[in-house]
Amino acid sequence: MTKIIIVDDHPLVSEGVKALIETDSSLEIIGIATSGHQTKELLTTEKPDVIFLDINLPDCSGIDLCREILLKFPSISIIGLSTFSTPSYIQAMLDSGAKGYLLKNTTKDELLKALKTVISNKTYISEEARTILNTFKTETEIVLTRREREVLQLIASGKANSEIAKDLFISPATVDTHRTNLLAKFKTNNTALLVKQAVKLGFVAF
């Protein structure tokens, strides 16, 4: 029996996913959480094989939560489940260790296929999400490291180097190096143009 937890702050989504999963007798929903805090509380008593994890939670980013969960429980397979079809979000979720990514308009067949795939220790990206990633990679040759994406998102949110350094537990000098590298990669010479270009190419979403 494969044990599953659903993490989403919209009850309608959670109940819908639960209903689809329960059509397969080999799958069992052992918990539903609506926030990062609830998820961590749930994991103190339950040991799921798979977690369906929304990116946009009320108290944290699902991307950060994914990374945090896998540091403590590396055997859990996490599938990102989101309305976000922005390439940077999909890639960031995968970079955080997620074994799969589905958009919330997924079908029952695809959802069950994703489950079977990650259970067998393989990665599953929905056809729509894969197309988005492939198109994005075709349109741009800009390749960012995970840290550069984190710094870029914080720059786009208007934070100064000192604030970014504090958030990421790195030195301001390191942030400045990342900022310089980002300006070079996006072929821009100021922060405003950097953010504008990053949004246009899908590296940043608001």
Short mmCIF file of C-alpha atoms in Angstrom, two decimals:
data_model
loop_
_atom_site.label_atom_id
_atom_site.label_comp_id
_atom_site.label_asym_id
_atom_site.label_seq_id
_atom_site.Cartn_x
_atom_site.Cartn_y
_atom_site.Cartn_z
CA MET A 1 0.00 0.00 0.00
CA THR A 2 1.42 3.38 -1.04
CA LYS A 3 0.81 6.05 1.60
CA ILE A 4 0.14 9.61 0.43
CA ILE A 5 -0.17 13.08 1.97
CA ILE A 6 -1.78 16.00 0.12
CA VAL A 7 -0.61 19.54 0.93
CA ASP A 8 -2.81 22.31 -0.48
CA ASP A 9 -4.59 25.26 1.13
CA HIS A 10 -7.67 24.86 -1.08
CA PRO A 11 -9.97 22.13 0.33
CA LEU A 12 -11.69 21.67 -3.03
CA VAL A 13 -8.36 20.78 -4.65
CA SER A 14 -7.35 18.41 -1.84
CA GLU A 15 -10.71 16.64 -1.87
CA GLY A 16 -10.61 16.34 -5.65
CA VAL A 17 -7.14 14.82 -5.64
CA LYS A 18 -8.13 12.53 -2.77
CA ALA A 19 -11.19 11.29 -4.67
CA LEU A 20 -9.10 10.50 -7.77
CA ILE A 21 -6.41 8.68 -5.80
CA GLU A 22 -8.91 6.59 -3.85
CA THR A 23 -10.16 5.00 -7.07
CA ASP A 24 -7.00 2.86 -6.85
CA SER A 25 -7.10 0.37 -3.97
CA SER A 26 -3.29 0.21 -3.79
CA LEU A 27 -3.12 3.88 -2.75
CA GLU A 28 -4.01 5.32 0.65
CA ILE A 29 -4.40 8.96 1.74
CA ILE A 30 -2.99 9.18 5.27
CA GLY A 31 -3.23 12.94 5.73
CA ILE A 32 -4.14 16.34 4.29
CA ALA A 33 -2.39 19.58 5.29
CA THR A 34 -3.16 23.17 4.37
CA SER A 35 0.13 24.81 5.35
CA GLY A 36 3.83 24.20 5.82
CA HIS A 37 3.39 24.10 9.60
CA GLN A 38 0.64 21.49 9.40
CA THR A 39 2.75 19.42 7.01
CA LYS A 40 5.70 19.34 9.38
CA GLU A 41 3.40 18.46 12.28
CA LEU A 42 1.86 15.65 10.23
CA LEU A 43 5.29 14.25 9.40
CA THR A 44 6.06 13.78 13.08
CA THR A 45 3.48 10.98 13.21
CA GLU A 46 2.92 9.86 9.62
CA LYS A 47 5.44 8.37 7.17
CA PRO A 48 4.19 8.85 3.62
CA ASP A 49 5.73 7.40 0.50
CA VAL A 50 4.53 10.32 -1.62
CA ILE A 51 3.54 13.93 -0.94
CA PHE A 52 1.54 16.06 -3.38
CA LEU A 53 2.81 19.55 -2.61
CA ASP A 54 1.40 22.88 -3.73
CA ILE A 55 3.93 25.64 -4.38
CA ASN A 56 1.86 28.53 -3.01
CA LEU A 57 1.11 27.91 0.67
CA PRO A 58 -0.11 30.54 3.16
CA ASP A 59 2.91 30.35 5.47
CA CYS A 60 5.78 29.33 3.19
CA SER A 61 6.93 28.47 -0.31
CA GLY A 62 6.31 24.89 -1.35
CA ILE A 63 9.71 25.00 -3.05
CA ASP A 64 11.44 25.71 0.27
CA LEU A 65 9.25 23.19 2.07
CA CYS A 66 10.13 20.53 -0.50
CA ARG A 67 13.83 21.05 0.18
CA GLU A 68 13.29 21.04 3.95
CA ILE A 69 11.24 17.83 3.91
CA LEU A 70 13.76 15.96 1.78
CA LEU A 71 16.64 16.95 4.05
CA LYS A 72 14.87 15.12 6.88
CA PHE A 73 13.07 12.43 4.90
CA PRO A 74 15.03 11.74 1.68
CA SER A 75 13.03 8.59 0.92
CA ILE A 76 9.78 10.54 0.37
CA SER A 77 8.84 11.22 -3.25
CA ILE A 78 7.40 14.71 -3.71
CA ILE A 79 5.20 15.72 -6.63
CA GLY A 80 4.67 19.44 -7.17
CA LEU A 81 1.01 20.21 -7.85
CA SER A 82 0.35 23.80 -8.83
CA THR A 83 -1.41 26.30 -11.04
CA PHE A 84 2.01 27.88 -11.73
CA SER A 85 3.08 27.15 -15.30
CA THR A 86 6.04 29.55 -15.21
CA PRO A 87 9.26 27.74 -16.24
CA SER A 88 11.25 29.13 -13.32
CA TYR A 89 8.79 27.69 -10.78
CA ILE A 90 8.72 24.27 -12.43
CA GLN A 91 12.51 24.13 -12.60
CA ALA A 92 12.94 25.42 -9.05
CA MET A 93 10.61 22.72 -7.72
CA LEU A 94 12.58 20.02 -9.54
CA ASP A 95 15.87 21.52 -8.37
CA SER A 96 14.57 21.32 -4.80
CA GLY A 97 14.31 17.56 -5.18
CA ALA A 98 10.73 17.00 -6.36
CA LYS A 99 10.32 13.79 -8.34
CA GLY A 100 7.37 15.13 -10.29
CA TYR A 101 5.41 18.18 -11.38
CA LEU A 102 1.75 18.38 -12.33
CA LEU A 103 -0.46 21.33 -13.15
CA LYS A 104 -3.81 21.40 -11.38
CA ASN A 105 -5.70 20.86 -14.62
CA THR A 106 -4.23 17.34 -14.78
CA THR A 107 -6.42 14.33 -15.58
CA LYS A 108 -7.05 11.32 -13.36
CA ASP A 109 -5.00 9.10 -15.69
CA GLU A 110 -2.02 11.44 -15.62
CA LEU A 111 -2.18 11.87 -11.85
CA LEU A 112 -2.14 8.10 -11.31
CA LYS A 113 0.60 7.70 -13.90
CA ALA A 114 2.71 10.30 -12.07
CA LEU A 115 2.21 8.41 -8.81
CA LYS A 116 3.26 5.07 -10.31
CA THR A 117 6.29 6.71 -11.91
CA VAL A 118 7.68 8.38 -8.79
CA ILE A 119 6.96 5.28 -6.70
CA SER A 120 9.33 3.43 -9.03
CA ASN A 121 11.95 6.10 -8.28
CA LYS A 122 11.66 7.87 -11.63
CA THR A 123 10.78 11.48 -12.42
CA TYR A 124 7.44 12.46 -13.93
CA ILE A 125 6.77 15.87 -15.46
CA SER A 126 3.34 16.41 -16.98
CA GLU A 127 3.21 16.79 -20.73
CA GLU A 128 2.12 20.44 -20.44
CA ALA A 129 4.85 21.31 -17.94
CA ARG A 130 7.47 19.52 -20.04
CA THR A 131 6.40 21.47 -23.13
CA ILE A 132 6.71 24.72 -21.17
CA LEU A 133 10.22 23.80 -20.01
CA ASN A 134 11.36 22.66 -23.45
CA THR A 135 10.02 25.81 -25.13
CA PHE A 136 11.69 27.95 -22.49
CA LYS A 137 15.04 26.20 -22.95
CA THR A 138 14.76 26.60 -26.70
CA GLU A 139 14.03 30.32 -26.49
CA THR A 140 16.86 31.21 -24.16
CA GLU A 141 20.40 30.06 -23.56
CA ILE A 142 20.53 31.62 -20.10
CA VAL A 143 21.34 29.00 -17.49
CA LEU A 144 21.12 29.92 -13.82
CA THR A 145 22.27 28.04 -10.76
CA ARG A 146 19.76 27.39 -7.96
CA ARG A 147 21.40 30.13 -5.86
CA GLU A 148 21.29 32.61 -8.75
CA ARG A 149 17.55 31.95 -9.14
CA GLU A 150 17.03 32.55 -5.42
CA VAL A 151 18.99 35.81 -5.53
CA LEU A 152 17.16 36.90 -8.69
CA GLN A 153 13.74 36.33 -7.11
CA LEU A 154 14.74 38.37 -4.06
CA ILE A 155 16.16 41.15 -6.24
CA ALA A 156 12.86 41.21 -8.13
CA SER A 157 10.99 41.55 -4.83
CA GLY A 158 12.94 44.75 -4.18
CA LYS A 159 15.34 43.56 -1.50
CA ALA A 160 18.78 45.10 -1.03
CA ASN A 161 22.00 43.07 -0.94
CA SER A 162 22.12 43.14 2.86
CA GLU A 163 18.55 41.81 3.11
CA ILE A 164 19.21 39.09 0.55
CA ALA A 165 22.37 38.08 2.39
CA LYS A 166 20.40 37.73 5.62
CA ASP A 167 17.62 35.72 3.97
CA LEU A 168 20.01 33.29 2.29
CA PHE A 169 22.63 33.16 5.07
CA ILE A 170 25.43 34.35 2.79
CA SER A 171 27.66 37.43 2.83
CA PRO A 172 26.69 40.71 1.10
CA ALA A 173 29.84 40.33 -1.01
CA THR A 174 28.60 36.97 -2.28
CA VAL A 175 25.23 38.51 -3.11
CA ASP A 176 27.02 41.27 -5.03
CA THR A 177 28.92 38.62 -7.02
CA HIS A 178 25.67 36.86 -7.88
CA ARG A 179 24.10 40.18 -8.90
CA THR A 180 27.05 40.96 -11.17
CA ASN A 181 26.84 37.50 -12.74
CA LEU A 182 23.10 37.91 -13.30
CA LEU A 183 23.57 41.27 -15.01
CA ALA A 184 26.13 39.66 -17.31
CA LYS A 185 23.98 36.63 -18.12
CA PHE A 186 20.96 38.77 -18.95
CA LYS A 187 23.15 41.26 -20.84
CA THR A 188 21.83 44.22 -18.86
CA ASN A 189 23.60 46.97 -16.93
CA ASN A 190 21.08 47.83 -14.21
CA THR A 191 18.69 46.12 -11.84
CA ALA A 192 15.49 47.45 -13.40
CA LEU A 193 16.38 46.00 -16.81
CA LEU A 194 17.53 42.76 -15.17
CA VAL A 195 14.15 42.26 -13.51
CA LYS A 196 12.24 43.26 -16.65
CA GLN A 197 14.18 40.76 -18.76
CA ALA A 198 13.89 38.02 -16.13
CA VAL A 199 10.11 38.42 -16.01
CA LYS A 200 9.87 38.43 -19.81
CA LEU A 201 11.83 35.17 -20.07
CA GLY A 202 9.92 33.47 -17.27
CA PHE A 203 12.67 33.35 -14.65
CA VAL A 204 10.62 35.45 -12.24
CA ALA A 205 6.89 35.47 -11.54
CA PHE A 206 4.88 37.66 -9.20
#
